[in-house]
């Protein structure tokens, strides 16, 4: 009877061992479980990193857009200050030569990267300003264009001629005169000329004044030709470089008009 019980026990042990014979060892099962858990963690990390990278890219793009907006705003501010009469704005930099490049703009055809204009706020005294390209540049003296009053007296269309017509306007404009010429006319168009105005012609040879003439109208000239005549007999009408400067009330009207007196006499042929 005892032998029968022992035989049954041995049989159960053998059968139980046979059930786990083809199963992996416990260590390999643990490694497999750890690998599965690690793979899940890696997938979660990749998903998290991708979301963070997307957010970072959006943030960078927004920052670059803000810098571009600052460039444009700086340009508008400089233009506004200049329009209001402030003279320290360098007009060459009202329109930036290069805007701040975005990351995907690459290089130019020569392989050069466009410059970056950094907008770094700094303080100076009680105010704040941007460290833009306007700083560090020489401040030029502003060119102030004179405002021409259309009703003010003035002279225009100053020319030299050998003769004038019945309307006092030139008939034969030239800048070369022979030594045997009778004289030289200088003609101009007068605008809003009054009897109180004084027009002067200063005739010069080789930069040295040889004779001046003064004249005032005896009536108002809204727009019409006037002229001065320098007779050759009044001066040493010799060959050389000559010029005549018209003045209105002592102020030069334009630049001196140059002409040449040649040593060859006009034979009229």
CSV table of C-alpha atoms in Angstrom, one decimal:
chain,number,residue,atom,x,y,z
A,1,UNK,CA,0.0,0.0,0.0
A,2,UNK,CA,2.8,2.4,0.8
A,3,UNK,CA,4.5,1.6,-2.5
A,4,UNK,CA,1.3,2.5,-4.3
A,5,UNK,CA,1.2,5.9,-2.7
A,6,UNK,CA,4.9,6.6,-3.4
A,7,UNK,CA,4.3,5.6,-7.1
A,8,UNK,CA,1.4,8.0,-7.4
A,9,UNK,CA,3.5,10.9,-5.8
A,10,UNK,CA,6.4,10.3,-8.2
A,11,UNK,CA,4.0,10.2,-11.2
A,12,UNK,CA,2.5,13.6,-10.1
A,13,UNK,CA,5.9,15.1,-9.8
A,14,UNK,CA,6.9,13.9,-13.3
A,15,UNK,CA,3.6,15.2,-14.8
A,16,UNK,CA,3.9,18.6,-13.1
A,17,UNK,CA,7.5,19.0,-14.3
A,18,UNK,CA,6.4,18.1,-17.8
A,19,UNK,CA,3.9,20.9,-17.9
A,20,UNK,CA,6.7,23.6,-17.4
A,21,UNK,CA,9.3,21.8,-19.5
A,22,UNK,CA,8.7,24.1,-22.6
A,23,UNK,CA,8.2,27.4,-20.7
A,24,UNK,CA,11.1,30.0,-20.8
A,25,UNK,CA,13.2,30.4,-17.7
A,26,UNK,CA,12.0,32.9,-15.1
A,27,UNK,CA,15.0,35.3,-15.9
A,28,UNK,CA,14.0,35.5,-19.5
A,29,UNK,CA,10.4,36.2,-18.7
A,30,UNK,CA,11.6,39.1,-16.5
A,31,UNK,CA,13.8,40.5,-19.2
A,32,UNK,CA,10.9,40.3,-21.7
A,33,UNK,CA,8.6,42.2,-19.3
A,34,UNK,CA,11.3,44.9,-18.7
A,35,UNK,CA,11.8,45.3,-22.5
A,36,UNK,CA,8.1,45.7,-23.1
A,37,UNK,CA,7.9,48.4,-20.4
A,38,UNK,CA,11.0,50.2,-21.7
A,39,UNK,CA,9.6,50.2,-25.3
A,40,UNK,CA,6.4,51.8,-24.0
A,41,UNK,CA,8.4,54.4,-22.1
A,42,UNK,CA,10.4,55.2,-25.3
A,43,UNK,CA,7.3,55.6,-27.3
A,44,UNK,CA,5.9,58.0,-24.7
A,45,UNK,CA,9.2,60.0,-24.7
A,46,UNK,CA,9.2,60.3,-28.5
A,47,UNK,CA,5.7,61.5,-28.5
A,48,UNK,CA,6.5,64.0,-25.8
A,49,UNK,CA,9.7,65.2,-27.5
A,50,UNK,CA,7.8,65.7,-30.8
A,51,UNK,CA,5.2,67.8,-29.2
A,52,UNK,CA,7.8,69.9,-27.4
A,53,UNK,CA,9.8,70.3,-30.7
A,54,UNK,CA,6.7,71.5,-32.4
A,55,UNK,CA,6.0,74.0,-29.6
A,56,UNK,CA,9.6,75.2,-29.8
A,57,UNK,CA,9.4,75.6,-33.6
A,58,UNK,CA,6.2,77.7,-33.2
A,59,UNK,CA,7.9,79.8,-30.5
A,60,UNK,CA,11.0,80.4,-32.7
A,61,UNK,CA,8.8,81.4,-35.7
A,62,UNK,CA,6.8,83.8,-33.5
A,63,UNK,CA,10.0,85.3,-32.2
A,64,UNK,CA,11.3,85.8,-35.7
A,65,UNK,CA,8.0,87.4,-36.7
A,66,UNK,CA,8.2,89.7,-33.8
A,67,UNK,CA,11.8,90.8,-34.8
A,68,UNK,CA,10.6,91.5,-38.3
A,69,UNK,CA,7.8,93.5,-36.9
A,70,UNK,CA,10.3,95.4,-34.8
A,71,UNK,CA,12.3,96.1,-37.9
A,72,UNK,CA,9.3,97.6,-39.6
A,73,UNK,CA,8.3,99.6,-36.6
A,74,UNK,CA,11.8,101.0,-36.2
A,75,UNK,CA,11.6,102.1,-39.9
A,76,UNK,CA,8.2,103.8,-39.3
A,77,UNK,CA,9.5,105.5,-36.2
A,78,UNK,CA,12.6,106.9,-37.9
A,79,UNK,CA,10.5,108.1,-40.9
A,80,UNK,CA,8.0,109.7,-38.5
A,81,UNK,CA,10.7,111.5,-36.5
A,82,UNK,CA,12.3,112.8,-39.7
A,83,UNK,CA,8.9,114.0,-41.0
A,84,UNK,CA,8.4,116.0,-37.8
A,85,UNK,CA,11.6,117.8,-38.3
A,86,UNK,CA,14.1,115.9,-36.1
A,87,UNK,CA,17.5,116.1,-37.8
A,88,UNK,CA,19.4,113.3,-36.2
A,89,UNK,CA,17.9,110.5,-38.2
A,90,UNK,CA,20.2,109.2,-40.9
A,91,UNK,CA,18.1,109.1,-44.1
A,92,UNK,CA,20.2,106.3,-45.6
A,93,UNK,CA,18.8,103.9,-43.0
A,94,UNK,CA,15.1,104.8,-43.2
A,95,UNK,CA,14.6,101.7,-45.3
A,96,UNK,CA,16.8,98.8,-44.0
A,97,UNK,CA,19.1,97.4,-46.7
A,98,UNK,CA,18.4,93.9,-45.4
A,99,UNK,CA,15.5,92.7,-43.2
A,100,UNK,CA,16.1,90.3,-40.4
A,101,UNK,CA,16.4,86.9,-42.1
A,102,UNK,CA,14.2,84.0,-41.0
A,103,UNK,CA,15.8,80.6,-40.4
A,104,UNK,CA,14.7,79.1,-43.7
A,105,UNK,CA,16.0,82.0,-45.9
A,106,UNK,CA,19.4,80.3,-46.4
A,107,UNK,CA,22.2,82.2,-48.2
A,108,UNK,CA,22.3,84.3,-51.3
A,109,UNK,CA,23.6,83.3,-54.7
A,110,UNK,CA,27.2,84.0,-53.6
A,111,UNK,CA,26.9,81.7,-50.6
A,112,UNK,CA,26.9,84.6,-48.1
A,113,UNK,CA,24.4,84.7,-45.3
A,114,UNK,CA,22.5,88.0,-45.0
A,115,UNK,CA,23.3,90.1,-42.0
A,116,UNK,CA,21.1,89.9,-38.9
A,117,UNK,CA,19.9,93.1,-37.3
A,118,UNK,CA,19.7,92.4,-33.6
A,119,UNK,CA,17.1,94.4,-31.6
A,120,UNK,CA,18.7,94.7,-28.2
A,121,UNK,CA,17.0,97.3,-26.0
A,122,UNK,CA,19.4,99.5,-24.1
A,123,UNK,CA,18.8,102.5,-21.9
A,124,UNK,CA,20.4,105.9,-22.2
A,125,UNK,CA,19.7,108.5,-19.6
A,126,UNK,CA,15.9,108.6,-19.0
A,127,UNK,CA,14.9,107.0,-22.3
A,128,UNK,CA,15.2,103.7,-24.0
A,129,UNK,CA,16.1,102.9,-27.5
A,130,UNK,CA,16.8,99.9,-29.8
A,131,UNK,CA,20.4,99.0,-30.6
A,132,UNK,CA,19.5,99.2,-34.3
A,133,UNK,CA,21.6,100.1,-37.3
A,134,UNK,CA,20.8,103.7,-36.8
A,135,UNK,CA,23.3,103.8,-34.0
A,136,UNK,CA,27.0,104.1,-34.5
A,137,UNK,CA,26.5,105.9,-37.9
A,138,UNK,CA,27.7,109.4,-38.5
A,139,UNK,CA,24.9,112.0,-38.4
A,140,UNK,CA,25.0,113.9,-41.6
A,141,UNK,CA,24.0,117.5,-41.9
A,142,UNK,CA,20.5,117.5,-43.3
A,143,UNK,CA,20.0,118.9,-46.7
A,144,UNK,CA,17.3,121.6,-46.5
A,145,UNK,CA,15.8,122.3,-49.8
A,146,UNK,CA,14.8,126.0,-50.2
A,147,UNK,CA,11.1,126.6,-50.5
A,148,UNK,CA,10.4,128.7,-53.6
A,149,UNK,CA,7.7,131.2,-53.2
A,150,UNK,CA,5.9,131.3,-56.5
A,151,UNK,CA,5.0,134.9,-56.0
A,152,UNK,CA,8.6,136.0,-55.1
A,153,UNK,CA,10.7,137.8,-57.8
A,154,UNK,CA,13.1,135.5,-59.5
A,155,UNK,CA,15.1,135.0,-62.7
A,156,UNK,CA,15.2,131.8,-64.9
A,157,UNK,CA,16.4,130.6,-68.3
A,158,UNK,CA,19.6,132.7,-68.3
A,159,UNK,CA,21.3,132.4,-71.7
A,160,UNK,CA,23.8,134.3,-73.9
A,161,UNK,CA,22.9,135.5,-77.4
A,162,UNK,CA,24.1,137.7,-80.2
A,163,UNK,CA,20.8,139.5,-80.5
A,164,UNK,CA,17.3,139.8,-79.0
A,165,UNK,CA,13.9,140.2,-80.7
A,166,UNK,CA,11.1,142.6,-80.3
A,167,UNK,CA,9.9,140.7,-77.3
A,168,UNK,CA,13.3,141.1,-75.6
A,169,UNK,CA,13.9,137.3,-75.9
A,170,UNK,CA,17.1,135.8,-77.4
A,171,UNK,CA,17.2,135.0,-81.1
A,172,UNK,CA,20.6,133.4,-81.5
A,173,UNK,CA,21.7,131.5,-78.4
A,174,UNK,CA,25.4,130.8,-78.3
A,175,UNK,CA,28.4,130.5,-76.0
A,176,UNK,CA,31.2,131.4,-78.5
A,177,UNK,CA,31.9,134.9,-79.7
A,178,UNK,CA,34.6,136.1,-82.1
A,179,UNK,CA,36.9,139.0,-81.1
A,180,UNK,CA,35.3,141.3,-83.7
A,181,UNK,CA,31.8,140.8,-82.3
A,182,UNK,CA,29.9,144.1,-81.5
A,183,UNK,CA,29.0,142.8,-78.0
A,184,UNK,CA,27.3,140.1,-76.0
A,185,UNK,CA,23.7,139.9,-74.7
A,186,UNK,CA,22.7,138.0,-71.6
A,187,UNK,CA,19.0,137.2,-71.5
A,188,UNK,CA,16.7,135.9,-68.7
A,189,UNK,CA,13.1,135.4,-67.9
A,190,UNK,CA,11.9,137.6,-65.1
A,191,UNK,CA,9.1,136.5,-62.8
A,192,UNK,CA,7.2,139.0,-60.5
A,193,UNK,CA,9.8,141.6,-60.9
A,194,UNK,CA,8.9,145.0,-59.3
A,195,UNK,CA,10.4,148.5,-59.8
A,196,UNK,CA,11.9,148.2,-56.3
A,197,UNK,CA,14.0,145.2,-57.4
A,198,UNK,CA,17.5,145.7,-58.7
A,199,UNK,CA,19.0,143.3,-61.3
A,200,UNK,CA,22.8,143.3,-61.7
A,201,UNK,CA,25.0,141.7,-64.4
A,202,UNK,CA,28.7,141.1,-63.5
A,203,UNK,CA,30.9,140.4,-66.5
A,204,UNK,CA,34.2,138.6,-65.8
A,205,UNK,CA,37.2,137.5,-67.8
A,206,UNK,CA,39.3,134.7,-66.4
A,207,UNK,CA,37.4,135.1,-63.1
A,208,UNK,CA,38.2,138.8,-62.8
A,209,UNK,CA,35.3,141.3,-63.0
A,210,UNK,CA,35.7,143.7,-65.9
A,211,UNK,CA,32.3,145.6,-65.8
A,212,UNK,CA,29.0,145.5,-63.9
A,213,UNK,CA,25.6,146.8,-65.0
A,214,UNK,CA,22.6,147.6,-62.8
A,215,UNK,CA,19.0,147.9,-63.9
A,216,UNK,CA,15.4,148.2,-62.4
A,217,UNK,CA,12.2,148.0,-64.4
A,218,UNK,CA,9.8,150.9,-64.3
A,219,UNK,CA,6.8,148.6,-64.2
A,220,UNK,CA,5.9,145.2,-62.8
A,221,UNK,CA,7.0,142.2,-64.9
A,222,UNK,CA,4.9,139.1,-64.1
A,223,UNK,CA,6.8,137.0,-66.6
A,224,UNK,CA,8.8,138.3,-69.5
A,225,UNK,CA,12.3,138.5,-71.0
A,226,UNK,CA,14.9,141.0,-69.9
A,227,UNK,CA,18.4,141.4,-71.1
A,228,UNK,CA,21.8,143.1,-70.5
A,229,UNK,CA,24.2,144.1,-73.3
A,230,UNK,CA,27.9,144.4,-72.9
A,231,UNK,CA,29.3,146.3,-75.9
A,232,UNK,CA,32.8,145.1,-76.9
A,233,UNK,CA,33.9,148.8,-76.9
A,234,UNK,CA,33.3,149.0,-73.1
A,235,UNK,CA,35.9,146.4,-72.3
A,236,UNK,CA,39.1,144.8,-73.6
A,237,UNK,CA,37.2,142.2,-75.6
A,238,UNK,CA,40.1,139.9,-76.1
A,239,UNK,CA,40.2,136.1,-76.5
A,240,UNK,CA,39.8,134.0,-73.4
A,241,UNK,CA,37.3,132.5,-71.0
A,242,UNK,CA,34.5,134.8,-69.9
A,243,UNK,CA,31.4,134.6,-67.7
A,244,UNK,CA,28.5,136.6,-66.6
A,245,UNK,CA,26.7,136.4,-63.2
A,246,UNK,CA,23.1,137.8,-62.8
A,247,UNK,CA,22.1,139.0,-59.4
A,248,UNK,CA,18.7,139.9,-58.0
A,249,UNK,CA,18.8,142.4,-55.2
A,250,UNK,CA,22.4,141.4,-54.6
A,251,UNK,CA,21.7,137.7,-54.5
A,252,UNK,CA,23.2,135.5,-57.3
A,253,UNK,CA,20.5,134.1,-59.6
A,254,UNK,CA,21.8,130.7,-60.5
A,255,UNK,CA,25.4,129.9,-61.5
A,256,UNK,CA,27.6,132.1,-63.7
A,257,UNK,CA,27.0,131.6,-67.4
A,258,UNK,CA,30.3,130.7,-69.2
A,259,UNK,CA,31.2,131.8,-72.7
A,260,UNK,CA,34.4,132.0,-74.8
A,261,UNK,CA,35.8,134.7,-76.9
A,262,UNK,CA,37.9,133.2,-79.7
A,263,UNK,CA,40.9,134.8,-81.4
A,264,UNK,CA,39.4,134.1,-84.8
A,265,UNK,CA,37.4,137.0,-86.2
A,266,UNK,CA,34.1,136.5,-87.8
A,267,UNK,CA,34.4,137.4,-91.4
A,268,UNK,CA,30.7,137.1,-92.1
A,269,UNK,CA,31.3,134.5,-94.8
